[in-house]
Amino acid sequence: MSPSSKSTVDLRELYERARAGRYGFFASNVTQFDVLVGLLDGSAAADADLVVQASREEAAFFGGGDPTVGLEVLGAALDSLADRYGIEAFCNVDHVHLPEEQSFLETCLDSDVPDSVMVDASDRPFEENVELTAETVERADDDVLVEAELGRIAGVEGSTETAADEAFYTDPGTAVEFVERTGCDLLAVSIGTQHGVASDRDLDVRPDLAVAIDEALVEAGEETFLVVHGASGLADERIEALLDAGVCKFNKNTRYQYEFARTAADFYHDHADAIRPPEGVPDDRSNFFAGSDWSPEKASFHPHVVSNAARNRIATVMSELCEVTGNAGETMASGR
């Protein structure tokens, strides 16, 4: 969000308050503009603040292929809309893979958009992960939090299918060493969740490991916020257990993608006869079916119709998720 309208509330304060109150946030990836509006709608209805995320891939989508442009577009939209909705909204740049995306990281840190950046060198040897993360912390402005990942989360991340076949659970002692040596503000830990399409019944999620990591960090005097990636498939009771374990940020992306696609698919299935010509009618799009008695119905094919349906569905989902994580009614916007 641009400094001209950014409130005095910062993202660290948001997470500190959440940790003290044992509630949390779904940090929600924005893959499409209607998803963003739906997330804001739902958060405002729940009187809850919002954390949105965009990876390089998603920023490139918003920028017509240019992630630098897309990051600015997303930041401007989030800034203006959050002010309209009367809640605090923050932006995290998600999964900047290092060292491959170092130039994009520089773009993010030179921008006024992100409140935090997540650097991902979890597939690198431990020492390299430490080095790359520590360099990012040193480079980042004091107002930009740095999230890192330790361990490995299985599954497919993003539409480009960045995949890890096997999960590696985070060791509590190693987590302490990593935080002490890097100074990262948030730590994404591997406790059995999975990126992409994953059902809770297929996951071996270990809240006890999250507890052990949190306790080890507290004992070492480190005030690091814990993060769980791959939360789309987790049942509500799993989320509640992880909140009790000290996790305050959960990444969610796949659920919104499905809700968007499912809403659009259901709508167009139900209204197919109003959009596609019936059998026997030439598919004369260029002349708008002038040679036939049949015409499509604009009330069904106007993009705003299905967009509004998708926004409303995602808003409902977001409001429900705010209840699950306990941040409903906790907005700090009134303190502006």
GROMACS .gro file of C-alpha atoms in nm:
model
  336
    1MET     CA    1   0.000   0.000   0.000
    2SER     CA    2   0.132   0.344  -0.084
    3PRO     CA    3   0.274   0.552   0.201
    4SER     CA    4   0.043   0.843   0.122
    5SER     CA    5  -0.260   0.667   0.267
    6LYS     CA    6  -0.106   0.392   0.479
    7SER     CA    7  -0.236   0.399   0.836
    8THR     CA    8  -0.025   0.405   1.147
    9VAL     CA    9  -0.112   0.038   1.205
   10ASP     CA   10   0.153  -0.195   1.067
   11LEU     CA   11   0.156  -0.565   0.994
   12ARG     CA   12   0.374  -0.649   1.292
   13GLU     CA   13   0.117  -0.495   1.522
   14LEU     CA   14  -0.155  -0.700   1.355
   15TYR     CA   15   0.030  -1.027   1.418
   16GLU     CA   16   0.135  -0.929   1.771
   17ARG     CA   17  -0.226  -0.865   1.860
   18ALA     CA   18  -0.333  -1.192   1.700
   19ARG     CA   19  -0.069  -1.392   1.883
   20ALA     CA   20  -0.163  -1.234   2.216
   21GLY     CA   21  -0.531  -1.309   2.153
   22ARG     CA   22  -0.464  -1.659   2.014
   23TYR     CA   23  -0.642  -1.588   1.687
   24GLY     CA   24  -0.510  -1.571   1.335
   25PHE     CA   25  -0.550  -1.478   0.970
   26PHE     CA   26  -0.591  -1.654   0.641
   27ALA     CA   27  -0.339  -1.480   0.416
   28SER     CA   28  -0.525  -1.507   0.089
   29ASN     CA   29  -0.368  -1.520  -0.255
   30VAL     CA   30  -0.523  -1.291  -0.513
   31THR     CA   31  -0.528  -1.457  -0.853
   32GLN     CA   32  -0.797  -1.239  -1.008
   33PHE     CA   33  -0.959  -0.899  -0.940
   34ASP     CA   34  -1.296  -1.047  -0.844
   35VAL     CA   35  -1.119  -1.258  -0.581
   36LEU     CA   36  -0.974  -0.940  -0.430
   37VAL     CA   37  -1.311  -0.767  -0.413
   38GLY     CA   38  -1.474  -1.076  -0.266
   39LEU     CA   39  -1.207  -1.102   0.003
   40LEU     CA   40  -1.255  -0.737   0.095
   41ASP     CA   41  -1.634  -0.774   0.097
   42GLY     CA   42  -1.617  -1.075   0.325
   43SER     CA   43  -1.361  -0.926   0.561
   44ALA     CA   44  -1.556  -0.602   0.594
   45ALA     CA   45  -1.876  -0.795   0.664
   46ALA     CA   46  -1.691  -0.982   0.941
   47ASP     CA   47  -1.535  -0.659   1.073
   48ALA     CA   48  -1.195  -0.818   1.021
   49ASP     CA   49  -0.866  -0.699   0.879
   50LEU     CA   50  -0.723  -0.867   0.572
   51VAL     CA   51  -0.389  -1.001   0.455
   52VAL     CA   52  -0.367  -1.067   0.081
   53GLN     CA   53  -0.081  -1.226  -0.110
   54ALA     CA   54   0.056  -1.234  -0.460
   55SER     CA   55   0.339  -1.441  -0.599
   56ARG     CA   56   0.550  -1.333  -0.894
   57GLU     CA   57   0.322  -1.536  -1.119
   58GLU     CA   58   0.012  -1.359  -0.988
   59ALA     CA   59   0.174  -1.017  -1.008
   60ALA     CA   60   0.265  -1.089  -1.370
   61PHE     CA   61  -0.100  -1.175  -1.439
   62PHE     CA   62  -0.216  -0.838  -1.304
   63GLY     CA   63   0.055  -0.663  -1.506
   64GLY     CA   64  -0.022  -0.822  -1.840
   65GLY     CA   65   0.291  -1.033  -1.811
   66ASP     CA   66   0.504  -0.778  -1.622
   67PRO     CA   67   0.526  -0.857  -1.247
   68THR     CA   68   0.663  -0.512  -1.163
   69VAL     CA   69   0.362  -0.342  -1.320
   70GLY     CA   70   0.127  -0.598  -1.170
   71LEU     CA   71   0.259  -0.543  -0.819
   72GLU     CA   72   0.189  -0.171  -0.849
   73VAL     CA   73  -0.157  -0.237  -0.993
   74LEU     CA   74  -0.246  -0.473  -0.710
   75GLY     CA   75  -0.108  -0.233  -0.449
   76ALA     CA   76  -0.306   0.061  -0.585
   77ALA     CA   77  -0.628  -0.143  -0.600
   78LEU     CA   78  -0.583  -0.279  -0.249
   79ASP     CA   79  -0.499   0.064  -0.110
   80SER     CA   80  -0.804   0.236  -0.261
   81LEU     CA   81  -1.051  -0.043  -0.191
   82ALA     CA   82  -0.941  -0.106   0.169
   83ASP     CA   83  -0.995   0.260   0.246
   84ARG     CA   84  -1.342   0.235   0.097
   85TYR     CA   85  -1.429  -0.076   0.299
   86GLY     CA   86  -1.300   0.072   0.625
   87ILE     CA   87  -1.066  -0.211   0.725
   88GLU     CA   88  -0.691  -0.253   0.744
   89ALA     CA   89  -0.555  -0.449   0.448
   90PHE     CA   90  -0.197  -0.565   0.406
   91CYS     CA   91  -0.002  -0.715   0.118
   92ASN     CA   92   0.248  -1.001   0.135
   93VAL     CA   93   0.455  -1.104  -0.166
   94ASP     CA   94   0.440  -1.482  -0.157
   95HIS     CA   95   0.704  -1.742  -0.244
   96VAL     CA   96   0.986  -1.540  -0.394
   97HIS     CA   97   1.212  -1.829  -0.487
   98LEU     CA   98   1.577  -1.757  -0.418
   99PRO     CA   99   1.821  -1.722  -0.573
  100GLU     CA  100   1.630  -1.756  -0.904
  101GLU     CA  101   1.397  -1.460  -0.839
  102GLN     CA  102   1.647  -1.225  -0.676
  103SER     CA  103   1.568  -0.947  -0.924
  104PHE     CA  104   1.197  -0.968  -0.843
  105LEU     CA  105   1.281  -0.956  -0.473
  106GLU     CA  106   1.473  -0.632  -0.535
  107THR     CA  107   1.169  -0.496  -0.717
  108CYS     CA  108   0.948  -0.581  -0.421
  109LEU     CA  109   1.181  -0.425  -0.166
  110ASP     CA  110   1.218  -0.109  -0.375
  111SER     CA  111   0.839  -0.082  -0.405
  112ASP     CA  112   0.603   0.082  -0.158
  113VAL     CA  113   0.351  -0.200  -0.202
  114PRO     CA  114   0.437  -0.498   0.021
  115ASP     CA  115   0.410  -0.500   0.398
  116SER     CA  116   0.597  -0.830   0.399
  117VAL     CA  117   0.787  -1.056   0.162
  118MET     CA  118   0.814  -1.433   0.181
  119VAL     CA  119   1.148  -1.561   0.056
  120ASP     CA  120   1.158  -1.931  -0.023
  121ALA     CA  121   1.493  -2.107  -0.024
  122SER     CA  122   1.357  -2.413   0.152
  123ASP     CA  123   1.471  -2.641  -0.129
  124ARG     CA  124   1.831  -2.525  -0.075
  125PRO     CA  125   2.078  -2.664   0.178
  126PHE     CA  126   2.028  -2.525   0.528
  127GLU     CA  127   2.333  -2.297   0.518
  128GLU     CA  128   2.227  -2.146   0.185
  129ASN     CA  129   1.872  -2.094   0.313
  130VAL     CA  130   2.017  -1.913   0.615
  131GLU     CA  131   2.243  -1.697   0.400
  132LEU     CA  132   1.975  -1.596   0.149
  133THR     CA  133   1.719  -1.521   0.420
  134ALA     CA  134   1.964  -1.321   0.634
  135GLU     CA  135   2.063  -1.113   0.331
  136THR     CA  136   1.695  -1.035   0.268
  137VAL     CA  137   1.637  -0.931   0.629
  138GLU     CA  138   1.938  -0.700   0.612
  139ARG     CA  139   1.820  -0.554   0.281
  140ALA     CA  140   1.454  -0.506   0.382
  141ASP     CA  141   1.320  -0.182   0.522
  142ASP     CA  142   1.227  -0.191   0.890
  143ASP     CA  143   0.860  -0.160   0.789
  144VAL     CA  144   0.873  -0.471   0.568
  145LEU     CA  145   0.852  -0.804   0.749
  146VAL     CA  146   1.042  -1.102   0.612
  147GLU     CA  147   0.890  -1.449   0.610
  148ALA     CA  148   1.106  -1.754   0.544
  149GLU     CA  149   1.039  -2.125   0.515
  150LEU     CA  150   1.213  -2.409   0.693
  151GLY     CA  151   1.132  -2.767   0.604
  152ARG     CA  152   0.951  -2.871   0.288
  153ILE     CA  153   0.580  -2.864   0.211
  154ALA     CA  154   0.463  -3.117  -0.045
  155GLY     CA  155   0.219  -3.053  -0.325
  156VAL     CA  156   0.172  -2.821  -0.623
  157GLU     CA  157   0.226  -2.450  -0.576
  158GLY     CA  158   0.079  -2.216  -0.838
  159SER     CA  159  -0.045  -2.279  -1.190
  160THR     CA  160   0.311  -2.334  -1.308
  161GLU     CA  161   0.316  -2.647  -1.093
  162THR     CA  162   0.615  -2.587  -0.870
  163ALA     CA  163   0.595  -2.925  -0.699
  164ALA     CA  164   0.756  -3.104  -0.409
  165ASP     CA  165   0.690  -3.475  -0.393
  166GLU     CA  166   0.789  -3.521  -0.032
  167ALA     CA  167   0.741  -3.322   0.287
  168PHE     CA  168   1.023  -3.265   0.535
  169TYR     CA  169   0.902  -3.176   0.881
  170THR     CA  170   1.057  -2.877   1.058
  171ASP     CA  171   1.278  -2.960   1.355
  172PRO     CA  172   1.222  -2.729   1.659
  173GLY     CA  173   1.592  -2.699   1.742
  174THR     CA  174   1.682  -2.621   1.383
  175ALA     CA  175   1.401  -2.363   1.373
  176VAL     CA  176   1.558  -2.180   1.669
  177GLU     CA  177   1.900  -2.179   1.502
  178PHE     CA  178   1.750  -2.058   1.175
  179VAL     CA  179   1.563  -1.767   1.337
  180GLU     CA  180   1.860  -1.666   1.551
  181ARG     CA  181   2.091  -1.656   1.249
  182THR     CA  182   1.854  -1.490   1.002
  183GLY     CA  183   1.640  -1.256   1.211
  184CYS     CA  184   1.330  -1.343   1.006
  185ASP     CA  185   1.000  -1.209   1.137
  186LEU     CA  186   0.778  -1.497   1.030
  187LEU     CA  187   0.863  -1.863   0.986
  188ALA     CA  188   0.666  -2.098   0.763
  189VAL     CA  189   0.697  -2.444   0.914
  190SER     CA  190   0.632  -2.785   0.766
  191ILE     CA  191   0.394  -2.983   0.988
  192GLY     CA  192   0.216  -3.203   0.734
  193THR     CA  193   0.005  -2.965   0.525
  194GLN     CA  194   0.022  -2.964   0.146
  195HIS     CA  195   0.012  -2.709  -0.134
  196GLY     CA  196  -0.266  -2.735  -0.391
  197VAL     CA  197  -0.562  -2.972  -0.389
  198ALA     CA  198  -0.543  -3.177  -0.070
  199SER     CA  199  -0.810  -3.317   0.158
  200ASP     CA  200  -0.766  -3.315   0.535
  201ARG     CA  201  -0.829  -3.690   0.546
  202ASP     CA  202  -0.514  -3.746   0.339
  203LEU     CA  203  -0.285  -3.528   0.553
  204ASP     CA  204  -0.073  -3.618   0.853
  205VAL     CA  205  -0.093  -3.279   1.024
  206ARG     CA  206   0.095  -3.243   1.353
  207PRO     CA  207  -0.021  -2.956   1.576
  208ASP     CA  208   0.208  -3.101   1.843
  209LEU     CA  209   0.507  -3.015   1.626
  210ALA     CA  210   0.383  -2.658   1.590
  211VAL     CA  211   0.356  -2.640   1.970
  212ALA     CA  212   0.711  -2.770   2.009
  213ILE     CA  213   0.847  -2.518   1.758
  214ASP     CA  214   0.663  -2.229   1.921
  215GLU     CA  215   0.777  -2.328   2.270
  216ALA     CA  216   1.138  -2.366   2.155
  217LEU     CA  217   1.135  -2.020   1.996
  218VAL     CA  218   0.976  -1.858   2.303
  219GLU     CA  219   1.228  -2.027   2.531
  220ALA     CA  220   1.508  -1.890   2.312
  221GLY     CA  221   1.362  -1.542   2.340
  222GLU     CA  222   1.259  -1.521   1.975
  223GLU     CA  223   0.930  -1.344   1.898
  224THR     CA  224   0.871  -1.507   1.562
  225PHE     CA  225   0.526  -1.549   1.411
  226LEU     CA  226   0.450  -1.902   1.288
  227VAL     CA  227   0.297  -1.962   0.947
  228VAL     CA  228   0.131  -2.269   0.794
  229HIS     CA  229   0.119  -2.295   0.415
  230GLY     CA  230  -0.121  -2.520   0.228
  231ALA     CA  231  -0.423  -2.453   0.449
  232SER     CA  232  -0.695  -2.496   0.185
  233GLY     CA  233  -0.762  -2.860   0.272
  234LEU     CA  234  -0.758  -2.828   0.651
  235ALA     CA  235  -1.073  -2.894   0.851
  236ASP     CA  236  -1.188  -2.627   1.096
  237GLU     CA  237  -1.083  -2.829   1.399
  238ARG     CA  238  -0.730  -2.855   1.258
  239ILE     CA  239  -0.713  -2.477   1.222
  240GLU     CA  240  -0.834  -2.433   1.579
  241ALA     CA  241  -0.569  -2.673   1.708
  242LEU     CA  242  -0.298  -2.487   1.518
  243LEU     CA  243  -0.419  -2.153   1.654
  244ASP     CA  244  -0.383  -2.298   2.003
  245ALA     CA  245  -0.034  -2.408   1.901
  246GLY     CA  246   0.069  -2.050   1.828
  247VAL     CA  247   0.019  -2.027   1.450
  248CYS     CA  248  -0.121  -1.687   1.349
  249LYS     CA  249  -0.095  -1.693   0.967
  250PHE     CA  250  -0.241  -1.955   0.736
  251ASN     CA  251  -0.187  -1.937   0.360
  252LYS     CA  252  -0.493  -2.008   0.148
  253ASN     CA  253  -0.517  -1.998  -0.230
  254THR     CA  254  -0.661  -2.312  -0.387
  255ARG     CA  255  -0.998  -2.278  -0.211
  256TYR     CA  256  -1.066  -1.938  -0.368
  257GLN     CA  257  -0.960  -2.061  -0.711
  258TYR     CA  258  -1.206  -2.347  -0.683
  259GLU     CA  259  -1.489  -2.125  -0.558
  260PHE     CA  260  -1.434  -1.884  -0.846
  261ALA     CA  261  -1.426  -2.161  -1.107
  262ARG     CA  262  -1.715  -2.354  -0.954
  263THR     CA  263  -1.936  -2.046  -0.937
  264ALA     CA  264  -1.863  -1.958  -1.300
  265ALA     CA  265  -1.907  -2.318  -1.415
  266ASP     CA  266  -2.243  -2.355  -1.239
  267PHE     CA  267  -2.367  -2.023  -1.377
  268TYR     CA  268  -2.270  -2.091  -1.737
  269HIS     CA  269  -2.404  -2.445  -1.718
  270ASP     CA  270  -2.740  -2.316  -1.597
  271HIS     CA  271  -2.749  -2.036  -1.855
  272ALA     CA  272  -2.593  -2.213  -2.152
  273ASP     CA  273  -2.912  -2.188  -2.362
  274ALA     CA  274  -2.910  -1.811  -2.323
  275ILE     CA  275  -2.551  -1.779  -2.442
  276ARG     CA  276  -2.484  -2.054  -2.698
  277PRO     CA  277  -2.704  -2.089  -3.010
  278PRO     CA  278  -2.927  -2.396  -3.026
  279GLU     CA  279  -2.870  -2.674  -3.273
  280GLY     CA  280  -2.948  -2.564  -3.627
  281VAL     CA  281  -2.865  -2.198  -3.572
  282PRO     CA  282  -2.539  -2.091  -3.742
  283ASP     CA  283  -2.275  -1.978  -3.493
  284ASP     CA  284  -2.259  -1.634  -3.657
  285ARG     CA  285  -2.088  -1.434  -3.383
  286SER     CA  286  -1.950  -1.162  -3.610
  287ASN     CA  287  -2.300  -1.055  -3.721
  288PHE     CA  288  -2.453  -1.129  -3.382
  289PHE     CA  289  -2.680  -1.399  -3.528
  290ALA     CA  290  -2.855  -1.149  -3.757
  291GLY     CA  291  -2.975  -1.424  -3.990
  292SER     CA  292  -3.161  -1.608  -3.714
  293ASP     CA  293  -3.463  -1.555  -3.491
  294TRP     CA  294  -3.245  -1.652  -3.192
  295SER     CA  295  -3.044  -1.399  -2.993
  296PRO     CA  296  -2.829  -1.438  -2.683
  297GLU     CA  297  -2.946  -1.278  -2.361
  298LYS     CA  298  -2.720  -0.998  -2.240
  299ALA     CA  299  -2.834  -1.047  -1.882
  300SER     CA  300  -2.662  -1.384  -1.895
  301PHE     CA  301  -2.344  -1.308  -2.090
  302HIS     CA  302  -2.249  -0.971  -1.941
  303PRO     CA  303  -1.921  -1.035  -1.752
  304HIS     CA  304  -2.042  -0.848  -1.445
  305VAL     CA  305  -2.314  -1.104  -1.384
  306VAL     CA  306  -2.084  -1.399  -1.324
  307SER     CA  307  -1.820  -1.174  -1.166
  308ASN     CA  308  -2.066  -1.054  -0.905
  309ALA     CA  309  -2.172  -1.411  -0.836
  310ALA     CA  310  -1.808  -1.511  -0.782
  311ARG     CA  311  -1.743  -1.208  -0.561
  312ASN     CA  312  -2.045  -1.287  -0.347
  313ARG     CA  313  -1.942  -1.649  -0.307
  314ILE     CA  314  -1.586  -1.562  -0.210
  315ALA     CA  315  -1.715  -1.297   0.030
  316THR     CA  316  -1.928  -1.559   0.203
  317VAL     CA  317  -1.632  -1.797   0.227
  318MET     CA  318  -1.406  -1.522   0.363
  319SER     CA  319  -1.658  -1.422   0.631
  320GLU     CA  320  -1.686  -1.784   0.741
  321LEU     CA  321  -1.308  -1.821   0.751
  322CYS     CA  322  -1.277  -1.512   0.971
  323GLU     CA  323  -1.501  -1.688   1.222
  324VAL     CA  324  -1.283  -1.999   1.206
  325THR     CA  325  -0.960  -1.812   1.278
  326GLY     CA  326  -1.122  -1.582   1.536
  327ASN     CA  327  -1.030  -1.251   1.372
  328ALA     CA  328  -1.392  -1.157   1.307
  329GLY     CA  329  -1.470  -0.837   1.497
  330GLU     CA  330  -1.101  -0.764   1.558
  331THR     CA  331  -1.036  -0.489   1.302
  332MET     CA  332  -0.786  -0.225   1.407
  333ALA     CA  333  -0.915   0.028   1.155
  334SER     CA  334  -1.103   0.216   1.427
  335GLY     CA  335  -0.764   0.311   1.572
  336ARG     CA  336  -0.663   0.518   1.269
   0.00000   0.00000   0.00000
